[in-house]
Tab-separated table of C-alpha atoms in Angstrom:
chain	number	residue	atom	x	y	z
A	13	MET	CA	106.110	125.371	118.216
A	14	ALA	CA	107.634	125.315	114.735
A	15	ASP	CA	106.065	127.196	111.910
A	16	THR	CA	104.177	125.350	109.136
A	17	THR	CA	104.939	127.515	106.135
A	18	GLN	CA	106.992	124.876	104.302
A	19	GLN	CA	105.120	122.364	102.215
A	20	GLN	CA	105.355	118.769	100.991
A	21	ASP	CA	104.459	118.467	97.305
A	22	GLY	CA	102.598	121.768	97.437
A	23	GLN	CA	100.565	120.698	100.457
A	24	LYS	CA	101.050	122.449	103.797
A	25	ALA	CA	101.707	120.278	106.841
A	26	THR	CA	98.471	119.770	108.759
A	27	GLY	CA	99.565	120.921	112.197
A	28	GLN	CA	102.202	122.565	114.331
A	29	LEU	CA	105.178	120.468	115.287
A	30	PRO	CA	105.532	120.164	119.062
A	31	ALA	CA	108.927	120.732	120.645
A	32	SER	CA	108.921	117.219	122.059
A	33	ALA	CA	106.991	113.965	122.186
A	34	ARG	CA	107.481	110.806	124.174
A	35	VAL	CA	107.215	108.714	120.989
A	36	VAL	CA	107.420	109.710	117.336
A	37	VAL	CA	105.838	107.182	114.972
A	38	ILE	CA	107.032	107.493	111.373
A	39	GLY	CA	104.417	106.384	108.842
A	40	GLY	CA	100.662	106.860	108.600
A	41	GLY	CA	99.373	103.593	107.205
A	42	SER	CA	97.221	101.086	109.063
A	43	VAL	CA	100.216	99.866	111.093
A	44	GLY	CA	101.536	103.286	112.127
A	45	CYS	CA	98.072	104.462	113.140
A	46	SER	CA	97.567	101.260	115.123
A	47	VAL	CA	100.844	101.857	116.993
A	48	LEU	CA	99.717	105.384	117.861
A	49	TYR	CA	96.229	104.213	118.868
A	50	HIS	CA	97.534	101.512	121.191
A	51	LEU	CA	100.157	103.764	122.784
A	52	ALA	CA	97.438	106.311	123.551
A	53	LYS	CA	95.073	103.645	124.833
A	54	MET	CA	97.746	102.384	127.235
A	55	GLY	CA	98.215	105.892	128.622
A	56	TRP	CA	101.032	107.317	126.486
A	57	THR	CA	99.082	110.171	124.943
A	58	ASP	CA	102.125	112.443	124.453
A	59	CYS	CA	102.879	110.760	121.122
A	60	LEU	CA	103.173	112.073	117.582
A	61	LEU	CA	102.739	110.415	114.190
A	62	LEU	CA	104.423	111.945	111.123
A	63	GLU	CA	103.259	111.046	107.605
A	64	LYS	CA	104.987	112.315	104.482
A	65	ASN	CA	101.738	112.465	102.490
A	66	GLU	CA	98.156	111.599	103.428
A	67	LEU	CA	97.190	108.778	105.784
A	68	THR	CA	96.908	105.444	103.908
A	69	SER	CA	98.948	106.718	100.929
A	70	GLY	CA	101.357	103.754	100.872
A	71	SER	CA	100.437	100.076	100.548
A	72	THR	CA	97.365	100.587	102.743
A	73	TRP	CA	95.319	102.463	100.166
A	74	HIS	CA	95.435	99.773	97.473
A	75	ALA	CA	95.282	96.735	99.817
A	76	ALA	CA	92.515	94.229	99.228
A	77	GLY	CA	91.739	94.311	102.962
A	78	ASN	CA	91.347	90.579	103.628
A	79	CYS	CA	91.423	89.560	107.297
A	80	PRO	CA	92.296	85.880	107.819
A	81	ASN	CA	92.984	84.309	111.198
A	82	PHE	CA	94.828	81.420	109.566
A	83	VAL	CA	98.628	81.505	109.776
A	84	GLY	CA	101.258	78.893	110.622
A	85	SER	CA	102.986	80.914	113.368
A	86	TRP	CA	101.659	81.068	116.946
A	87	THR	CA	102.735	84.705	117.375
A	88	MET	CA	101.263	85.821	114.051
A	89	MET	CA	97.985	84.038	114.741
A	90	LYS	CA	97.807	85.759	118.125
A	91	MET	CA	98.297	89.098	116.349
A	92	GLN	CA	95.786	88.387	113.602
A	93	SER	CA	93.094	87.004	115.891
A	94	TYR	CA	93.469	90.080	118.100
A	95	SER	CA	93.111	92.288	115.022
A	96	THR	CA	89.935	90.635	113.807
A	97	GLU	CA	88.439	90.853	117.307
A	98	LEU	CA	89.418	94.541	117.562
A	99	TYR	CA	88.032	95.391	114.125
A	100	ARG	CA	84.629	93.939	114.969
A	101	ARG	CA	84.199	96.517	117.765
A	102	LEU	CA	86.476	99.379	116.680
A	103	GLY	CA	83.871	101.368	114.770
A	104	ASP	CA	81.609	101.587	117.825
A	105	GLU	CA	84.537	102.119	120.179
A	106	VAL	CA	85.838	105.213	118.375
A	107	ASP	CA	82.537	106.297	116.772
A	108	TYR	CA	83.700	105.952	113.170
A	109	PRO	CA	81.820	104.097	110.381
A	110	MET	CA	83.588	101.006	109.072
A	111	ASN	CA	82.743	98.470	106.377
A	112	TYR	CA	83.839	95.122	107.809
A	113	HIS	CA	82.281	92.045	106.210
A	114	VAL	CA	82.778	88.911	108.322
A	115	THR	CA	81.896	86.333	105.684
A	116	GLY	CA	83.972	83.371	106.829
A	117	ALA	CA	86.464	81.690	104.530
A	118	ILE	CA	87.083	78.305	102.955
A	119	ARG	CA	90.700	77.215	102.565
A	120	LEU	CA	91.237	74.458	99.993
A	121	ALA	CA	93.513	71.437	100.332
A	122	HIS	CA	94.889	69.602	97.281
A	123	SER	CA	96.715	66.970	99.340
A	124	LYS	CA	96.632	64.976	102.598
A	125	GLU	CA	99.733	66.918	103.690
A	126	ARG	CA	97.833	70.181	103.372
A	127	MET	CA	94.965	68.753	105.427
A	128	ASP	CA	97.520	67.788	108.102
A	129	GLU	CA	98.700	71.406	108.159
A	130	PHE	CA	95.102	72.556	108.558
A	131	ARG	CA	94.664	70.247	111.573
A	132	HIS	CA	97.820	71.686	113.133
A	133	VAL	CA	96.540	75.249	112.664
A	134	GLN	CA	93.129	74.189	113.975
A	135	ALA	CA	94.766	73.063	117.220
A	136	MET	CA	96.576	76.409	117.588
A	137	GLY	CA	93.375	78.297	116.876
A	138	ARG	CA	91.536	76.383	119.571
A	139	GLN	CA	93.868	77.935	122.168
A	140	MET	CA	93.006	81.440	120.932
A	141	GLY	CA	89.269	81.134	120.572
A	142	VAL	CA	89.280	80.735	116.776
A	143	ASP	CA	87.192	77.689	115.926
A	144	PHE	CA	88.588	76.460	112.628
A	145	GLU	CA	86.571	73.534	111.262
A	146	MET	CA	87.753	70.763	108.955
A	147	MET	CA	85.558	70.412	105.873
A	148	SER	CA	84.722	67.684	103.389
A	149	ASN	CA	84.174	68.465	99.726
A	150	ALA	CA	80.428	68.216	100.288
A	151	ASP	CA	80.661	70.673	103.203
A	152	MET	CA	82.428	73.186	100.968
A	153	GLN	CA	79.907	72.877	98.150
A	154	ASN	CA	77.036	73.414	100.580
A	155	ILE	CA	78.519	76.773	101.565
A	156	TYR	CA	80.016	77.657	98.163
A	157	PRO	CA	77.759	76.157	95.439
A	158	PHE	CA	79.917	77.438	92.550
A	159	LEU	CA	83.006	75.493	93.662
A	160	GLU	CA	84.498	72.535	91.741
A	161	THR	CA	85.844	70.031	94.291
A	162	HIS	CA	86.466	66.807	92.322
A	163	ASP	CA	90.274	66.887	92.769
A	164	LEU	CA	90.430	68.203	96.342
A	165	GLU	CA	91.156	66.374	99.611
A	166	GLY	CA	88.940	68.715	101.596
A	167	GLY	CA	89.295	72.078	103.246
A	168	GLN	CA	89.037	74.217	106.348
A	169	TRP	CA	86.514	76.812	107.503
A	170	ASP	CA	87.479	80.032	109.284
A	171	PRO	CA	84.215	81.534	110.606
A	172	LEU	CA	85.834	84.898	111.465
A	173	ASP	CA	87.594	85.634	108.158
A	174	GLY	CA	86.358	88.521	106.022
A	175	ASP	CA	87.364	91.812	104.460
A	176	ILE	CA	87.592	95.381	105.703
A	177	ASP	CA	87.950	98.788	104.053
A	178	PRO	CA	91.644	99.639	104.704
A	179	ALA	CA	91.122	103.409	104.561
A	180	GLN	CA	88.231	103.320	107.029
A	181	LEU	CA	90.244	101.093	109.358
A	182	THR	CA	93.186	103.493	109.304
A	183	GLN	CA	91.043	106.563	109.827
A	184	ALA	CA	89.218	104.869	112.714
A	185	LEU	CA	92.524	104.095	114.447
A	186	ALA	CA	93.701	107.657	113.782
A	187	LYS	CA	90.478	109.140	115.192
A	188	GLY	CA	90.707	106.971	118.286
A	189	ALA	CA	94.317	108.064	118.864
A	190	ARG	CA	93.492	111.757	118.361
A	191	ASP	CA	90.489	111.550	120.687
A	192	MET	CA	92.800	110.272	123.418
A	193	GLY	CA	95.261	113.147	122.914
A	194	ALA	CA	97.824	111.829	120.441
A	195	GLN	CA	98.803	114.052	117.509
A	196	ILE	CA	99.080	113.347	113.774
A	197	ILE	CA	100.748	115.666	111.265
A	198	ARG	CA	100.273	114.813	107.614
A	199	PHE	CA	102.363	116.076	104.694
A	200	CYS	CA	105.343	116.206	107.029
A	201	PRO	CA	108.137	113.840	105.913
A	202	VAL	CA	110.983	112.872	108.204
A	203	THR	CA	114.228	114.071	106.612
A	204	GLY	CA	116.757	112.926	109.198
A	205	VAL	CA	117.408	111.838	112.779
A	206	SER	CA	120.224	112.398	115.252
A	207	ARG	CA	121.020	111.430	118.825
A	208	LYS	CA	121.638	114.059	121.512
A	209	ASN	CA	121.651	113.725	125.306
A	210	ASP	CA	120.037	110.261	125.132
A	211	GLU	CA	117.150	111.631	123.050
A	212	TRP	CA	116.253	111.530	119.388
A	213	ILE	CA	116.048	114.689	117.297
A	214	VAL	CA	113.654	114.024	114.412
A	215	GLU	CA	114.042	116.480	111.534
A	216	THR	CA	111.232	117.547	109.177
A	217	PRO	CA	110.759	120.390	106.660
A	218	ILE	CA	108.870	122.365	109.312
A	219	GLY	CA	111.375	121.927	112.130
A	220	SER	CA	112.569	119.281	114.559
A	221	VAL	CA	110.973	117.409	117.456
A	222	THR	CA	112.757	115.763	120.396
A	223	ALA	CA	111.615	112.243	121.249
A	224	GLU	CA	112.413	109.603	123.844
A	225	TYR	CA	111.455	106.813	121.442
A	226	VAL	CA	111.053	106.530	117.669
A	227	VAL	CA	109.116	103.859	115.748
A	228	ASN	CA	109.794	103.081	112.076
A	229	ALA	CA	106.364	102.210	110.624
A	230	ALA	CA	107.169	103.451	107.127
A	231	GLY	CA	105.972	100.414	105.161
A	232	TYR	CA	107.713	99.962	101.835
A	233	ARG	CA	109.855	103.015	102.620
A	234	ALA	CA	111.090	101.499	105.889
A	235	ASP	CA	114.554	100.984	104.428
A	236	GLU	CA	114.856	104.734	103.737
A	237	ILE	CA	114.013	105.543	107.346
A	238	GLY	CA	116.249	102.740	108.578
A	239	LYS	CA	119.270	104.241	106.854
A	240	MET	CA	118.800	107.387	108.954
A	241	PHE	CA	119.497	105.203	112.004
A	242	GLY	CA	122.377	103.336	110.374
A	243	ARG	CA	120.137	100.302	109.938
A	244	ASP	CA	119.998	98.173	106.780
A	245	VAL	CA	116.341	97.098	106.797
A	246	PRO	CA	115.974	93.809	104.871
A	247	CYS	CA	113.034	94.455	102.561
A	248	VAL	CA	112.036	94.677	98.935
A	249	SER	CA	108.875	95.932	97.221
A	250	LEU	CA	107.075	93.291	95.186
A	251	ALA	CA	104.227	93.944	92.778
A	252	HIS	CA	100.946	92.406	93.898
A	253	GLN	CA	98.057	92.440	91.456
A	254	TYR	CA	94.405	91.753	91.978
A	255	LEU	CA	91.545	92.122	89.542
A	256	VAL	CA	87.844	92.847	89.938
A	257	THR	CA	85.232	91.487	87.546
A	258	GLU	CA	82.003	92.844	86.184
A	259	GLY	CA	78.776	91.864	87.906
A	260	ILE	CA	77.839	88.179	87.713
A	261	SER	CA	74.156	87.282	87.539
A	262	GLU	CA	74.515	84.268	89.837
A	263	LEU	CA	75.776	86.588	92.576
A	264	SER	CA	73.362	89.472	92.126
A	265	GLY	CA	70.444	87.310	93.225
A	266	ARG	CA	72.064	86.130	96.450
A	267	THR	CA	70.977	87.521	99.807
A	268	GLU	CA	74.345	86.812	101.480
A	269	LYS	CA	77.914	87.392	100.320
A	270	LEU	CA	79.929	84.361	99.366
A	271	PRO	CA	82.647	83.449	101.838
A	272	LEU	CA	86.237	84.150	100.932
A	273	LEU	CA	87.939	81.337	99.044
A	274	ARG	CA	91.645	80.675	99.521
A	275	ASP	CA	93.773	78.186	97.609
A	276	PRO	CA	97.248	77.968	99.193
A	277	ASP	CA	98.381	75.301	96.718
A	278	SER	CA	97.479	77.225	93.567
A	279	SER	CA	98.277	80.457	95.454
A	280	TYR	CA	95.391	82.907	95.191
A	281	TYR	CA	92.407	84.309	97.082
A	282	LEU	CA	88.954	84.924	95.629
A	283	ARG	CA	86.152	86.903	97.209
A	284	GLN	CA	82.879	88.514	96.273
A	285	GLU	CA	83.136	92.240	95.572
A	286	LYS	CA	79.641	93.726	95.212
A	287	ASP	CA	78.064	91.552	92.472
A	288	GLY	CA	81.400	90.522	91.001
A	289	LEU	CA	84.509	88.677	92.154
A	290	LEU	CA	87.942	89.868	93.242
A	291	LEU	CA	90.879	87.585	92.415
A	292	GLY	CA	94.322	88.107	93.927
A	293	PRO	CA	97.092	85.670	92.925
A	294	TYR	CA	100.580	85.398	94.413
A	295	GLU	CA	102.554	84.282	91.378
A	296	LYS	CA	105.704	82.169	91.508
A	297	ASP	CA	107.710	84.452	89.206
A	298	CYS	CA	106.969	87.623	91.142
A	299	ARG	CA	108.403	90.982	90.164
A	300	ALA	CA	110.487	93.188	92.445
A	301	HIS	CA	110.721	96.949	91.916
A	302	TRP	CA	113.112	99.699	92.919
A	303	ILE	CA	116.132	97.415	93.333
A	304	ASN	CA	118.566	98.955	90.821
A	305	ALA	CA	119.451	102.220	89.103
A	306	ASP	CA	117.326	101.384	86.062
A	307	ASP	CA	114.197	101.362	88.235
A	308	PRO	CA	114.702	104.030	90.928
A	309	ARG	CA	112.082	104.519	93.615
A	310	PRO	CA	110.331	107.873	93.124
A	311	ALA	CA	110.656	110.459	95.862
A	312	ASP	CA	106.903	110.078	96.328
A	313	PHE	CA	104.757	107.172	95.079
A	314	SER	CA	101.708	108.089	97.135
A	315	PHE	CA	98.382	106.814	95.764
A	316	GLN	CA	100.094	105.489	92.635
A	317	LEU	CA	100.090	102.091	90.901
A	318	TRP	CA	102.117	100.329	88.227
A	319	ASN	CA	100.691	99.382	84.855
A	320	ASP	CA	98.721	96.147	84.595
A	321	ASP	CA	100.812	93.048	83.939
A	322	LEU	CA	98.197	90.322	83.615
A	323	GLU	CA	100.299	88.022	81.412
A	324	ARG	CA	102.192	86.999	84.546
A	325	LEU	CA	98.882	85.925	86.108
A	326	GLU	CA	97.545	83.899	83.192
A	327	TRP	CA	98.064	80.473	84.804
A	328	TYR	CA	96.451	81.598	88.076
A	329	ILE	CA	93.462	83.194	86.371
A	330	ASP	CA	92.914	80.023	84.334
A	331	ASP	CA	93.207	77.832	87.423
A	332	ALA	CA	90.750	79.987	89.388
A	333	CYS	CA	88.262	79.946	86.496
A	334	LYS	CA	88.365	76.137	86.489
A	335	ARG	CA	87.853	76.069	90.250
A	336	VAL	CA	84.967	78.595	90.198
A	337	PRO	CA	83.606	78.604	86.606
A	338	ILE	CA	81.374	81.679	87.068
A	339	LEU	CA	84.595	83.711	87.386
A	340	GLY	CA	85.283	83.097	83.690
A	341	THR	CA	81.880	84.413	82.596
A	342	ALA	CA	82.572	88.064	83.439
A	343	GLY	CA	84.919	90.675	82.062
A	344	ILE	CA	87.483	92.588	84.097
A	345	THR	CA	86.573	96.080	85.270
A	346	ARG	CA	89.643	96.985	87.312
A	347	VAL	CA	93.201	95.808	87.915
A	348	VAL	CA	95.254	96.977	90.905
A	349	ASN	CA	99.037	96.539	90.701
A	350	GLY	CA	100.830	98.110	93.655
A	351	PRO	CA	103.849	97.669	95.925
A	352	ILE	CA	103.811	95.389	98.933
A	353	PRO	CA	106.959	95.140	101.075
A	354	TYR	CA	108.494	91.739	101.827
A	355	THR	CA	111.235	90.585	104.162
A	356	PRO	CA	113.253	87.482	103.187
A	357	ASP	CA	111.021	85.189	105.285
A	358	GLY	CA	107.761	87.021	104.612
A	359	LEU	CA	107.327	88.023	108.264
A	360	PRO	CA	107.227	91.645	109.460
A	361	LEU	CA	109.877	93.398	111.520
A	362	ILE	CA	108.542	94.136	115.010
A	363	GLY	CA	110.525	95.189	118.050
A	364	PRO	CA	113.749	96.965	119.040
A	365	MET	CA	115.898	98.176	116.162
A	366	PRO	CA	119.086	96.072	116.376
A	367	GLY	CA	121.909	98.008	118.017
A	368	VAL	CA	119.996	101.298	118.151
A	369	PRO	CA	118.809	102.613	121.548
A	370	ASN	CA	115.130	103.541	122.021
A	371	ALA	CA	114.334	102.925	118.348
A	372	PHE	CA	111.785	100.348	117.264
A	373	GLU	CA	110.540	98.797	114.036
A	374	CYS	CA	106.983	97.945	113.128
A	375	CYS	CA	107.251	97.642	109.373
A	376	VAL	CA	107.529	95.552	106.201
A	377	PHE	CA	104.108	93.919	106.495
A	378	THR	CA	103.096	91.639	103.658
A	379	PHE	CA	99.636	91.228	105.234
A	380	GLY	CA	99.509	94.625	106.885
A	381	ILE	CA	95.766	95.113	107.166
A	382	VAL	CA	94.994	92.004	109.190
A	383	GLN	CA	98.223	92.267	111.193
A	384	ALA	CA	97.998	96.002	111.924
A	385	GLY	CA	95.829	95.782	115.031
A	386	GLY	CA	97.896	93.104	116.742
A	387	ALA	CA	101.196	94.630	115.643
A	388	GLY	CA	100.284	97.993	117.171
A	389	LYS	CA	99.454	96.344	120.491
A	390	LEU	CA	102.560	94.148	120.407
């Protein structure tokens, strides 16, 4: 066992480094903890997760936590539908409290072409036990009375959509993995890797561990870890903002939460957050960070955010207020502006690291919370 006297940012590593592990997972967000949990559940309990700071300290901690089943890819829908099924039972399975609100979601269509897409996704969902339903404007207003529908073609209903607390999800996966014998060491960054006798030597400030397999689950720092393996991970960190409003009287009197509302044409999601609303746009002129010398990535950005930049969201906020007028009646109490990693096609990197033996990637998740469960199993 290596000694734990060295520290990361003044914090001592939270365990003793074993001499070896069958798998070392790098990164302690929702995805990394899901990988560890599923490895342990399938019988590989001699596995170790290393996190440079605290669990959830990357994109996980500031994620909105939405959990849609809808996606245009068969594989991604299989992953997401598995995740939502897992999350509904995970708290009881590992004996950890979790806030998971299955509210259902309405997805809006501005055109006949969008409705055709919804029918295509509905057919895929039918094969996976997700019963998407096509909706008329009247159907949507019955479920969401504050919605303006005069210019819409219709919509789709996902009965199993909702939102989950990302930190509770991650800690539940971590607890389940630990209970089955897997190990997690926090405040223990990976500083380098090397190959020796067909095994990996993973270096940290408190010593090295020998591993048969290594998994890069480092989120928006996946490119840093990739370089240690000679791999150029295609990713960039984009700023994603969402805002939370003050309480709205029309919502405080309701006995049930509103369903999630998604507008893929105007490009935002809207959900009830306590007695207010949470709006998260995906703007056309998005902003990338940490891509040149003028904006270097800090050595540690754990639990940090960028300054608000709401001017970029003005069109989306205005559009959402026209769609759901009660949104415009309340002030803003909080704005979250944090990094989310993107690949060029918006899909995560999952599977063997190209050209590198016994090294795998499970990283660069744009929708990491809802995809974490399925990605860990996959």
